[in-house]
Coordinates of C-alpha atoms in Angstrom, one line a residue:
X16 CA 80.9 115.4 81.2
X17 CA 81.4 119.0 80.1
X18 CA 85.1 118.7 81.0
X19 CA 85.5 115.6 78.8
X20 CA 83.8 117.4 75.9
X21 CA 86.1 120.4 76.3
X22 CA 89.2 118.1 76.2
X23 CA 87.9 116.4 73.0
X24 CA 87.4 119.9 71.5
X25 CA 90.9 121.0 72.5
X26 CA 92.4 117.8 71.0
X27 CA 90.6 118.5 67.8
X28 CA 91.9 122.0 67.6
X29 CA 95.4 120.8 68.3
X30 CA 95.1 118.1 65.6
X31 CA 93.9 120.7 63.1
X32 CA 97.0 122.8 63.9
X33 CA 99.3 119.9 63.5
X34 CA 97.7 118.7 60.2
X35 CA 97.6 122.3 58.9
X36 CA 101.2 123.0 59.5
X37 CA 102.3 119.6 58.2
X38 CA 100.3 119.7 55.0
X39 CA 103.0 121.6 53.2
X40 CA 105.2 118.5 53.1
X41 CA 104.4 114.9 52.3
X42 CA 103.3 112.4 54.9
X43 CA 105.6 109.5 55.8
X44 CA 104.9 106.5 57.9
X45 CA 106.9 107.9 60.8
X46 CA 104.8 111.0 60.8
X47 CA 101.6 109.0 60.8
X48 CA 102.8 106.7 63.5
X49 CA 103.8 109.7 65.7
X50 CA 100.5 111.3 65.1
X51 CA 98.4 108.2 66.0
X52 CA 100.6 107.6 69.0
X53 CA 100.1 111.1 70.2
X54 CA 96.4 110.9 69.8
X55 CA 96.3 107.6 71.7
X56 CA 98.5 108.9 74.5
X57 CA 96.3 112.0 74.8
X58 CA 93.2 109.9 75.0
X59 CA 94.7 107.7 77.7
X60 CA 95.8 110.8 79.7
X61 CA 92.3 112.4 79.4
X62 CA 90.7 109.1 80.6
X63 CA 93.2 108.8 83.5
X64 CA 92.5 112.4 84.8
X65 CA 88.8 112.1 84.4
X66 CA 86.8 112.6 87.6
X67 CA 83.7 111.0 86.1
X68 CA 84.6 107.5 87.2
X69 CA 82.4 105.8 89.7
X70 CA 82.4 102.2 91.0
X71 CA 79.1 100.8 89.9
X72 CA 79.6 97.4 91.5
X73 CA 80.2 98.7 95.0
X74 CA 77.2 98.2 97.3
X75 CA 76.4 100.9 99.8
X76 CA 73.7 99.8 102.1
X77 CA 70.9 102.0 103.4
X78 CA 71.5 103.8 106.7
X79 CA 70.1 102.0 109.7
X80 CA 66.7 103.2 110.9
X81 CA 66.9 104.6 114.4
X82 CA 63.9 105.8 116.3
X83 CA 62.5 106.3 119.7
X84 CA 62.8 108.6 122.6
X85 CA 66.0 110.5 123.4
X86 CA 68.3 108.7 125.9
X87 CA 71.4 109.4 127.9
X88 CA 74.3 107.0 127.5
X89 CA 76.4 108.9 130.0
X90 CA 76.0 111.7 132.5
X91 CA 75.8 115.1 130.6
X92 CA 75.2 113.4 127.2
X93 CA 71.8 113.2 125.4
X94 CA 71.4 111.3 122.2
X95 CA 68.5 111.8 119.8
X96 CA 67.9 108.7 117.6
X97 CA 65.7 110.6 115.1
X98 CA 68.6 113.0 114.5
X99 CA 71.3 110.4 114.9
X100 CA 73.2 112.8 117.0
X101 CA 74.4 113.3 120.5
X102 CA 74.7 116.6 122.4
X103 CA 75.9 117.7 125.8
X104 CA 73.7 119.5 128.3
X105 CA 74.4 123.0 126.9
X106 CA 73.5 121.9 123.3
X107 CA 77.0 121.4 121.9
X108 CA 77.3 118.6 119.3
X109 CA 79.4 115.6 120.4
X110 CA 80.9 113.8 117.3
X111 CA 82.7 111.2 119.4
X112 CA 79.6 110.1 121.3
X113 CA 77.5 110.2 118.1
X114 CA 80.1 107.9 116.4
X115 CA 80.2 105.6 119.4
X116 CA 76.4 105.3 119.8
X117 CA 75.3 105.3 116.2

């Protein structure tokens, strides 16, 4: 949100510079159209690069509840349901087994 506010502030400063430098001459319809087009294009660009967009209609379900005693799906592998993780006998984490089991 702070990034968006900074972009708006920067756009306002740029607009002030454009209006200030162009105030010495009279405005024509071409100048106004170019100015409005530039502002719209800048707004579209700012919205396109914004990282504040989230999909509010995407459902992400709760993580399954695991519980129970540790078990061994294979020799040398111990899986702990409360941690949702599998380790080998010397304590090294095994991501492949964890993915496969949980």
